Amino acid sequence: MTHFSVKSSSHPQIKKNFDLTSFNTLGLPSKAARFVEAFSTDHLLKLHEQAFFQEEFPFVLGGGSNVLLKDYLDISVLKNSISGKKVIKQDDSFVWIEAGAGENWHELVDWAVEQDFGGIENLALIPGTVGAAPIQNIGAYGVELDQVFESLELFDMRTGKLHTYCREECGFGYRDSIFKHELKGRVIVTKVVLRLTKINHIIHSSYRSLNDFLRENNITKPEIGDIFDAVVAIRRSKLPDPADLGNAGSFFKNPVVERAALEPILHEYSDIPYFEMEGEVVKIPAGWLIEKAGWKGRRVGNVGTYENQALVIVNHGGATGEEIYEHAMRIKASVKKLFGIDLVPEVNIVQ
Ligand code: EPU
């Protein structure tokens, strides 16, 4: 007997006036004029044949964990639900894994750690999909995706063709890549290949809060499973679960400023945490700036700043995209006034 899954139906279904409330982790009420879900690369090719990409390029939605959606989007939205994960190659030291862009990122991390494949355990519990991971070069606890990234395949909406991009072609930076610039809005990531270690895992445990956690728990020689468990525990204690409290992780990027701009702040706040970077610049935790500006745990109507991490803006229930945006702009103005530093949203504002 042949089974036909509804999900992988051979033709993508275009829907009108589609409710996106359950498709964004801030839980914002939002409707898209047109919506289509792609479950395979074949779906993208079919949409191209139907001239779907001719009038406008849709906004591509992954896990909806890094977006702020306005209440009505007079655009097309394409949900990327391309699935699958497998080992495609290995040698004595490394394994290459390939995952569909629509796979849940944390489930991929969990799957890798289960098999003792090392390299992404520090990136446990980052919300979102595999396809979104390279776009913003996700990072946490001393590791960024580009350290293990091998290549990705993308669909070019302009031509309807598939292309492979290797790491050097992706222009990775801090929460940044070519997909936020030259290729923004023109391509859809279909799959991602990562190179992970099978033996001689490199353990990244020096990030302050991770190191503290391991010490407090008497873990002196952490394995990748210990790092995974520690990151999960730290994230659960500091970051709200979107299932309980709508949020999109860090709302702003950590600002990178000239060393000279730090000096006057250091004068007044000798406890300011910062990280020296190449070229006389420093990265300052936005969460610290926001906390010092008095926003940590503060609520205005339905919107608030999370009590355990000031970089996270939360929906206490019933908030709209506009309210979240206004809250973010008030925070930005306060930080600018107090420190003269411009905060830039990390979250993608879709309107
Ligand atoms: N801090 C405060 N007050 C706060 C929050 C933080 O003073 O309310 C201070 C902390 O004490 C610490 C420093 O800021 O000294 C850094 O805090 P934390 O380790 O929590 O990291 P972060 O810089 O705020 C970044 C990422 C997170 C990632 C963590 C851990 C960005 C924009 N954010 O946050 O990523 O999980 O490091 O590596 O780079 C995300 O991108 O959505 C995200 C959650």
PDB file of C-alpha atoms in Angstrom, residues 41-215:
ATOM      1  CA  THR A  41      13.309  21.527  -2.521  1.00  0.00           C
ATOM      2  CA  ASP A  42      10.926  20.142  -5.101  1.00  0.00           C
ATOM      3  CA  HIS A  43       8.209  22.416  -3.704  1.00  0.00           C
ATOM      4  CA  LEU A  44      10.444  25.421  -4.335  1.00  0.00           C
ATOM      5  CA  LEU A  45      11.084  24.316  -7.910  1.00  0.00           C
ATOM      6  CA  LYS A  46       7.335  23.851  -8.417  1.00  0.00           C
ATOM      7  CA  LEU A  47       6.603  27.311  -7.029  1.00  0.00           C
ATOM      8  CA  HIS A  48       9.163  28.689  -9.462  1.00  0.00           C
ATOM      9  CA  GLU A  49       7.410  26.895 -12.349  1.00  0.00           C
ATOM     10  CA  GLN A  50       4.136  28.476 -11.200  1.00  0.00           C
ATOM     11  CA  ALA A  51       5.855  31.896 -11.363  1.00  0.00           C
ATOM     12  CA  PHE A  52       5.287  32.344  -7.612  1.00  0.00           C
ATOM     13  CA  PHE A  53       8.556  34.274  -7.278  1.00  0.00           C
ATOM     14  CA  GLN A  54       7.922  36.501 -10.250  1.00  0.00           C
ATOM     15  CA  GLU A  55       5.852  39.290  -8.685  1.00  0.00           C
ATOM     16  CA  GLU A  56       7.550  39.438  -5.319  1.00  0.00           C
ATOM     17  CA  PHE A  57      10.025  37.459  -3.292  1.00  0.00           C
ATOM     18  CA  PRO A  58       8.288  36.084  -0.186  1.00  0.00           C
ATOM     19  CA  PHE A  59       9.586  36.691   3.296  1.00  0.00           C
ATOM     20  CA  VAL A  60      11.105  33.380   4.393  1.00  0.00           C
ATOM     21  CA  LEU A  61      10.109  32.202   7.840  1.00  0.00           C
ATOM     22  CA  GLY A  62      11.998  29.491   9.727  1.00  0.00           C
ATOM     23  CA  GLY A  63      11.150  28.785  13.354  1.00  0.00           C
ATOM     24  CA  GLY A  64       9.848  32.333  13.815  1.00  0.00           C
ATOM     25  CA  SER A  65      12.158  32.742  16.804  1.00  0.00           C
ATOM     26  CA  ASN A  66      13.994  35.820  15.640  1.00  0.00           C
ATOM     27  CA  VAL A  67      11.238  37.907  14.077  1.00  0.00           C
ATOM     28  CA  LEU A  68       8.998  40.743  15.121  1.00  0.00           C
ATOM     29  CA  LEU A  69       5.863  40.616  12.981  1.00  0.00           C
ATOM     30  CA  LYS A  70       3.505  43.544  12.518  1.00  0.00           C
ATOM     31  CA  ASP A  71      -0.221  42.717  12.763  1.00  0.00           C
ATOM     32  CA  TYR A  72      -0.900  42.637   9.031  1.00  0.00           C
ATOM     33  CA  LEU A  73       1.752  41.747   6.487  1.00  0.00           C
ATOM     34  CA  ASP A  74       0.696  42.664   2.984  1.00  0.00           C
ATOM     35  CA  ILE A  75       3.317  40.309   1.580  1.00  0.00           C
ATOM     36  CA  SER A  76       3.840  36.644   0.795  1.00  0.00           C
ATOM     37  CA  VAL A  77       5.380  34.513   3.505  1.00  0.00           C
ATOM     38  CA  LEU A  78       7.082  31.206   2.781  1.00  0.00           C
ATOM     39  CA  LYS A  79       7.581  28.840   5.688  1.00  0.00           C
ATOM     40  CA  ASN A  80      10.674  26.752   5.162  1.00  0.00           C
ATOM     41  CA  SER A  81       9.874  23.231   6.410  1.00  0.00           C
ATOM     42  CA  ILE A  82      12.422  21.224   4.427  1.00  0.00           C
ATOM     43  CA  SER A  83      13.282  18.251   6.627  1.00  0.00           C
ATOM     44  CA  GLY A  84      15.803  15.428   6.947  1.00  0.00           C
ATOM     45  CA  LYS A  85      19.098  14.845   8.690  1.00  0.00           C
ATOM     46  CA  LYS A  86      21.827  12.330   7.962  1.00  0.00           C
ATOM     47  CA  VAL A  87      25.538  11.592   7.945  1.00  0.00           C
ATOM     48  CA  ILE A  88      26.840  12.107   4.419  1.00  0.00           C
ATOM     49  CA  LYS A  89      30.546  11.412   4.828  1.00  0.00           C
ATOM     50  CA  GLN A  90      33.127  10.473   7.440  1.00  0.00           C
ATOM     51  CA  ASP A  91      36.794   9.779   7.908  1.00  0.00           C
ATOM     52  CA  ASP A  92      38.746   8.699  10.981  1.00  0.00           C
ATOM     53  CA  SER A  93      38.437  12.096  12.668  1.00  0.00           C
ATOM     54  CA  PHE A  94      35.406  13.884  11.280  1.00  0.00           C
ATOM     55  CA  VAL A  95      31.823  13.339  10.286  1.00  0.00           C
ATOM     56  CA  TRP A  96      29.876  15.504   7.876  1.00  0.00           C
ATOM     57  CA  ILE A  97      26.186  15.857   8.671  1.00  0.00           C
ATOM     58  CA  GLU A  98      23.552  17.312   6.401  1.00  0.00           C
ATOM     59  CA  ALA A  99      20.247  18.696   7.635  1.00  0.00           C
ATOM     60  CA  GLY A 100      17.215  20.191   5.942  1.00  0.00           C
ATOM     61  CA  ALA A 101      16.733  23.903   6.583  1.00  0.00           C
ATOM     62  CA  GLY A 102      13.382  23.345   8.270  1.00  0.00           C
ATOM     63  CA  GLU A 103      14.752  20.995  10.935  1.00  0.00           C
ATOM     64  CA  ASN A 104      14.642  22.252  14.501  1.00  0.00           C
ATOM     65  CA  TRP A 105      18.142  23.414  15.473  1.00  0.00           C
ATOM     66  CA  HIS A 106      18.141  22.060  19.026  1.00  0.00           C
ATOM     67  CA  GLU A 107      16.951  18.635  17.877  1.00  0.00           C
ATOM     68  CA  LEU A 108      19.910  18.510  15.501  1.00  0.00           C
ATOM     69  CA  VAL A 109      22.287  19.395  18.351  1.00  0.00           C
ATOM     70  CA  ASP A 110      20.713  16.727  20.543  1.00  0.00           C
ATOM     71  CA  TRP A 111      20.983  14.144  17.718  1.00  0.00           C
ATOM     72  CA  ALA A 112      24.670  15.005  17.182  1.00  0.00           C
ATOM     73  CA  VAL A 113      25.567  14.838  20.888  1.00  0.00           C
ATOM     74  CA  GLU A 114      23.719  11.492  21.233  1.00  0.00           C
ATOM     75  CA  GLN A 115      26.103  10.054  18.658  1.00  0.00           C
ATOM     76  CA  ASP A 116      29.114  11.714  20.275  1.00  0.00           C
ATOM     77  CA  PHE A 117      29.657  14.083  17.356  1.00  0.00           C
ATOM     78  CA  GLY A 118      31.330  17.221  18.711  1.00  0.00           C
ATOM     79  CA  GLY A 119      31.241  20.878  17.752  1.00  0.00           C
ATOM     80  CA  ILE A 120      27.725  22.202  18.310  1.00  0.00           C
ATOM     81  CA  GLU A 121      27.065  21.212  21.933  1.00  0.00           C
ATOM     82  CA  ASN A 122      27.606  24.836  23.085  1.00  0.00           C
ATOM     83  CA  LEU A 123      24.775  25.844  20.749  1.00  0.00           C
ATOM     84  CA  ALA A 124      22.174  23.690  22.507  1.00  0.00           C
ATOM     85  CA  LEU A 125      18.684  25.095  23.018  1.00  0.00           C
ATOM     86  CA  ILE A 126      19.075  27.990  20.586  1.00  0.00           C
ATOM     87  CA  PRO A 127      15.566  28.347  19.245  1.00  0.00           C
ATOM     88  CA  GLY A 128      14.916  28.289  15.521  1.00  0.00           C
ATOM     89  CA  THR A 129      15.689  26.181  12.517  1.00  0.00           C
ATOM     90  CA  VAL A 130      18.806  24.804  10.854  1.00  0.00           C
ATOM     91  CA  GLY A 131      18.293  27.088   7.849  1.00  0.00           C
ATOM     92  CA  ALA A 132      18.278  30.220   9.984  1.00  0.00           C
ATOM     93  CA  ALA A 133      21.464  29.211  11.816  1.00  0.00           C
ATOM     94  CA  PRO A 134      23.938  30.343   9.112  1.00  0.00           C
ATOM     95  CA  ILE A 135      21.936  33.446   8.224  1.00  0.00           C
ATOM     96  CA  GLN A 136      22.690  34.997  11.567  1.00  0.00           C
ATOM     97  CA  ASN A 137      25.720  32.834  12.319  1.00  0.00           C
ATOM     98  CA  ILE A 138      24.236  31.741  15.635  1.00  0.00           C
ATOM     99  CA  GLY A 139      26.567  31.731  18.573  1.00  0.00           C
ATOM    100  CA  ALA A 140      26.577  31.041  22.276  1.00  0.00           C
ATOM    101  CA  TYR A 141      28.970  30.188  25.100  1.00  0.00           C
ATOM    102  CA  GLY A 142      32.139  30.725  23.110  1.00  0.00           C
ATOM    103  CA  VAL A 143      31.172  28.975  19.864  1.00  0.00           C
ATOM    104  CA  GLU A 144      29.810  30.346  16.605  1.00  0.00           C
ATOM    105  CA  LEU A 145      28.302  28.260  13.849  1.00  0.00           C
ATOM    106  CA  ASP A 146      30.962  29.201  11.282  1.00  0.00           C
ATOM    107  CA  GLN A 147      33.525  27.174  13.295  1.00  0.00           C
ATOM    108  CA  VAL A 148      31.839  23.934  12.199  1.00  0.00           C
ATOM    109  CA  PHE A 149      30.124  25.083   9.033  1.00  0.00           C
ATOM    110  CA  GLU A 150      31.086  23.287   5.829  1.00  0.00           C
ATOM    111  CA  SER A 151      28.580  24.425   3.197  1.00  0.00           C
ATOM    112  CA  LEU A 152      24.949  25.080   2.445  1.00  0.00           C
ATOM    113  CA  GLU A 153      22.640  24.687  -0.486  1.00  0.00           C
ATOM    114  CA  LEU A 154      20.347  27.518  -1.427  1.00  0.00           C
ATOM    115  CA  PHE A 155      17.581  28.196  -3.854  1.00  0.00           C
ATOM    116  CA  ASP A 156      17.905  31.465  -5.738  1.00  0.00           C
ATOM    117  CA  MET A 157      14.443  33.011  -6.100  1.00  0.00           C
ATOM    118  CA  ARG A 158      15.681  35.170  -8.977  1.00  0.00           C
ATOM    119  CA  THR A 159      16.654  32.242 -11.187  1.00  0.00           C
ATOM    120  CA  GLY A 160      14.937  29.214  -9.669  1.00  0.00           C
ATOM    121  CA  LYS A 161      18.324  27.470  -9.458  1.00  0.00           C
ATOM    122  CA  LEU A 162      20.082  25.675  -6.604  1.00  0.00           C
ATOM    123  CA  HIS A 163      23.633  26.612  -5.618  1.00  0.00           C
ATOM    124  CA  THR A 164      26.160  25.438  -3.044  1.00  0.00           C
ATOM    125  CA  TYR A 165      27.994  27.999  -0.904  1.00  0.00           C
ATOM    126  CA  CYS A 166      31.107  27.048   1.046  1.00  0.00           C
ATOM    127  CA  ARG A 167      32.120  28.789   4.273  1.00  0.00           C
ATOM    128  CA  GLU A 168      34.355  31.385   2.631  1.00  0.00           C
ATOM    129  CA  GLU A 169      31.499  32.462   0.380  1.00  0.00           C
ATOM    130  CA  CYS A 170      29.092  33.066   3.268  1.00  0.00           C
ATOM    131  CA  GLY A 171      30.839  36.166   4.680  1.00  0.00           C
ATOM    132  CA  PHE A 172      30.331  35.162   8.303  1.00  0.00           C
ATOM    133  CA  GLY A 173      30.739  37.715  11.091  1.00  0.00           C
ATOM    134  CA  TYR A 174      29.234  38.305  14.528  1.00  0.00           C
ATOM    135  CA  ARG A 175      25.525  37.439  14.025  1.00  0.00           C
ATOM    136  CA  ASP A 176      26.147  38.269  10.386  1.00  0.00           C
ATOM    137  CA  SER A 177      26.536  36.736   6.926  1.00  0.00           C
ATOM    138  CA  ILE A 178      26.132  37.520   3.225  1.00  0.00           C
ATOM    139  CA  PHE A 179      22.495  36.417   3.641  1.00  0.00           C
ATOM    140  CA  LYS A 180      21.807  39.577   5.656  1.00  0.00           C
ATOM    141  CA  HIS A 181      23.392  41.746   2.963  1.00  0.00           C
ATOM    142  CA  GLU A 182      23.959  41.028  -0.748  1.00  0.00           C
ATOM    143  CA  LEU A 183      21.693  37.997  -0.758  1.00  0.00           C
ATOM    144  CA  LYS A 184      19.084  39.310   1.677  1.00  0.00           C
ATOM    145  CA  GLY A 185      15.564  38.445   0.624  1.00  0.00           C
ATOM    146  CA  ARG A 186      16.662  36.700  -2.573  1.00  0.00           C
ATOM    147  CA  VAL A 187      17.567  33.191  -1.529  1.00  0.00           C
ATOM    148  CA  ILE A 188      16.163  30.314   0.490  1.00  0.00           C
ATOM    149  CA  VAL A 189      18.526  28.009   2.363  1.00  0.00           C
ATOM    150  CA  THR A 190      17.523  24.422   1.606  1.00  0.00           C
ATOM    151  CA  LYS A 191      20.138  22.387   3.486  1.00  0.00           C
ATOM    152  CA  VAL A 192      23.212  22.844   5.627  1.00  0.00           C
ATOM    153  CA  VAL A 193      26.313  20.663   5.988  1.00  0.00           C
ATOM    154  CA  LEU A 194      28.399  20.749   9.181  1.00  0.00           C
ATOM    155  CA  ARG A 195      31.725  19.097   9.883  1.00  0.00           C
ATOM    156  CA  LEU A 196      31.821  17.656  13.399  1.00  0.00           C
ATOM    157  CA  THR A 197      34.483  15.774  15.325  1.00  0.00           C
ATOM    158  CA  LYS A 198      34.306  12.024  15.999  1.00  0.00           C
ATOM    159  CA  ILE A 199      37.381  11.940  18.227  1.00  0.00           C
ATOM    160  CA  ASN A 200      39.598  14.527  19.924  1.00  0.00           C
ATOM    161  CA  HIS A 201      36.639  16.821  20.564  1.00  0.00           C
ATOM    162  CA  ILE A 202      37.538  20.434  21.188  1.00  0.00           C
ATOM    163  CA  ILE A 203      35.900  21.444  24.445  1.00  0.00           C
ATOM    164  CA  HIS A 204      34.955  25.120  24.698  1.00  0.00           C
ATOM    165  CA  SER A 205      34.393  25.729  28.385  1.00  0.00           C
ATOM    166  CA  SER A 206      36.038  29.073  29.063  1.00  0.00           C
ATOM    167  CA  TYR A 207      32.937  31.296  28.610  1.00  0.00           C
ATOM    168  CA  ARG A 208      32.453  32.776  32.081  1.00  0.00           C
ATOM    169  CA  SER A 209      29.010  31.444  33.000  1.00  0.00           C
ATOM    170  CA  LEU A 210      29.749  28.014  31.525  1.00  0.00           C
ATOM    171  CA  ASN A 211      33.036  27.734  33.360  1.00  0.00           C
ATOM    172  CA  ASP A 212      31.358  28.790  36.626  1.00  0.00           C
ATOM    173  CA  PHE A 213      28.608  26.221  36.155  1.00  0.00           C
ATOM    174  CA  LEU A 214      31.072  23.383  35.526  1.00  0.00           C
ATOM    175  CA  ARG A 215      33.140  24.349  38.570  1.00  0.00           C
TER     176      ARG A 215
END
